[in-house]
Amino acid sequence: EVQLVESGGGLVKPGGSLRLSCAASGFTFSSAWMSWVRQAPGRGLEWVGRIKTKTDGGTTDYAAPVKGRFTISRDDSKNTLYLQMNSLKTEDTAVYYCTTKIVYWGQGTLVTVSS
Amino acid sequence: DVVMTQSPLSLPVTLGQPASISCRSSQGLVYSDGNTYLNWFQQRPGQSPRRLIYKVSNRESGVPDRFSGSGSGTDFTLKISRVEAEDVGIYYCMQGTHWPFTFGPGTKVDIK
């Protein structure tokens, strides 16, 4: 059974940093493109970014609102996806989901950016 | 970025009656491989999104056949043939053709 479990969310001040993790199991993680999608409270879904497999170059793509501030990485030896978030803004407050193939989703982790 | 619009944004429905949600993209969604990467998601209250339909009209495994997708070019539709209580939630269309992938604003389906 495919499982994605996000962690690392919490309360952080504007300008601060946070690193989210997504632990994957039940599939061959190293062969999977992985993505982060977020959802602000009471709002719709927004793509954050994605990372390809090392075989496909391991490159990353980001949505404009987070480009230059967020970094997606992966550790295939640990079956774990990461989202490093720097220079956080209040508008980054959201539940952050990891997903693969946009079929399998984690339960999400809440990030609150507030002073 | 490709802008996805949906209508209506709110859809009160009677149990057992049909429902239809429209989705329109600001650009065509045919990818270079010939496929159209238009997806439909359901998000029940307090849950993660669940993909119902991929490539316009293909149902995910386990999705009831009362859900169907259709469309081409820039206009797409999700239909529920007979709404059941468990269908309450927000429905999103999403294009996976042009990066960044983008979602529609969502259509809230509830029971009259």
Short mmCIF file of N, CA and C in Angstrom, two decimals, chain B residues 2 16-19 21 33 39 58 71-72 74 81 84 89 92 97 101 105 108:
data_model
loop_
_atom_site.label_atom_id
_atom_site.label_comp_id
_atom_site.label_asym_id
_atom_site.label_seq_id
_atom_site.Cartn_x
_atom_site.Cartn_y
_atom_site.Cartn_z
N VAL B 2 -1.44 28.83 -17.28
CA VAL B 2 -2.77 28.49 -17.78
C VAL B 2 -3.78 28.73 -16.66
N GLY B 16 -29.95 11.82 -5.93
CA GLY B 16 -30.50 11.04 -7.02
C GLY B 16 -30.60 11.78 -8.34
N GLN B 17 -30.37 13.08 -8.30
CA GLN B 17 -30.42 13.88 -9.52
C GLN B 17 -29.03 14.05 -10.12
N PRO B 18 -28.95 14.37 -11.41
CA PRO B 18 -27.64 14.57 -12.04
C PRO B 18 -27.03 15.92 -11.69
N ALA B 19 -25.70 16.00 -11.86
CA ALA B 19 -24.98 17.25 -11.64
C ALA B 19 -23.89 17.37 -12.70
N ILE B 21 -20.44 19.91 -13.90
CA ILE B 21 -19.49 20.99 -13.61
C ILE B 21 -18.68 21.26 -14.87
N ASP B 33 2.67 14.86 -26.85
CA ASP B 33 2.50 13.43 -27.09
C ASP B 33 1.10 13.08 -27.58
N ASN B 39 -7.46 16.67 -15.53
CA ASN B 39 -7.84 15.81 -14.41
C ASN B 39 -8.98 16.43 -13.62
N ASN B 58 -10.94 9.29 -18.33
CA ASN B 58 -10.59 7.99 -17.75
C ASN B 58 -10.79 7.99 -16.24
N GLY B 71 -14.94 16.23 -22.94
CA GLY B 71 -14.47 17.53 -23.40
C GLY B 71 -13.26 17.43 -24.29
N SER B 72 -12.84 18.58 -24.80
CA SER B 72 -11.67 18.66 -25.65
C SER B 72 -11.25 20.11 -25.79
N THR B 74 -10.38 23.34 -24.97
CA THR B 74 -10.33 24.17 -23.77
C THR B 74 -11.58 24.02 -22.91
N SER B 81 -24.00 11.23 -12.60
CA SER B 81 -25.30 10.84 -13.17
C SER B 81 -26.42 10.89 -12.12
N GLU B 84 -25.07 11.10 -4.90
CA GLU B 84 -25.27 10.41 -3.62
C GLU B 84 -24.70 11.29 -2.50
N GLY B 89 -18.72 17.64 -1.43
CA GLY B 89 -17.32 18.06 -1.34
C GLY B 89 -17.02 19.12 -2.38
N TYR B 92 -12.37 19.88 -8.20
CA TYR B 92 -11.39 20.72 -8.90
C TYR B 92 -11.00 20.09 -10.23
N THR B 97 -0.71 19.68 -18.38
CA THR B 97 -0.04 19.77 -19.68
C THR B 97 1.07 20.81 -19.67
N PHE B 101 1.58 23.37 -13.44
CA PHE B 101 0.24 22.79 -13.45
C PHE B 101 -0.67 23.70 -12.64
N PRO B 105 -10.70 26.89 -9.51
CA PRO B 105 -11.02 27.42 -8.17
C PRO B 105 -11.84 26.47 -7.31
N LYS B 108 -18.14 23.74 -5.17
CA LYS B 108 -18.64 23.12 -3.95
C LYS B 108 -19.98 22.47 -4.22
#
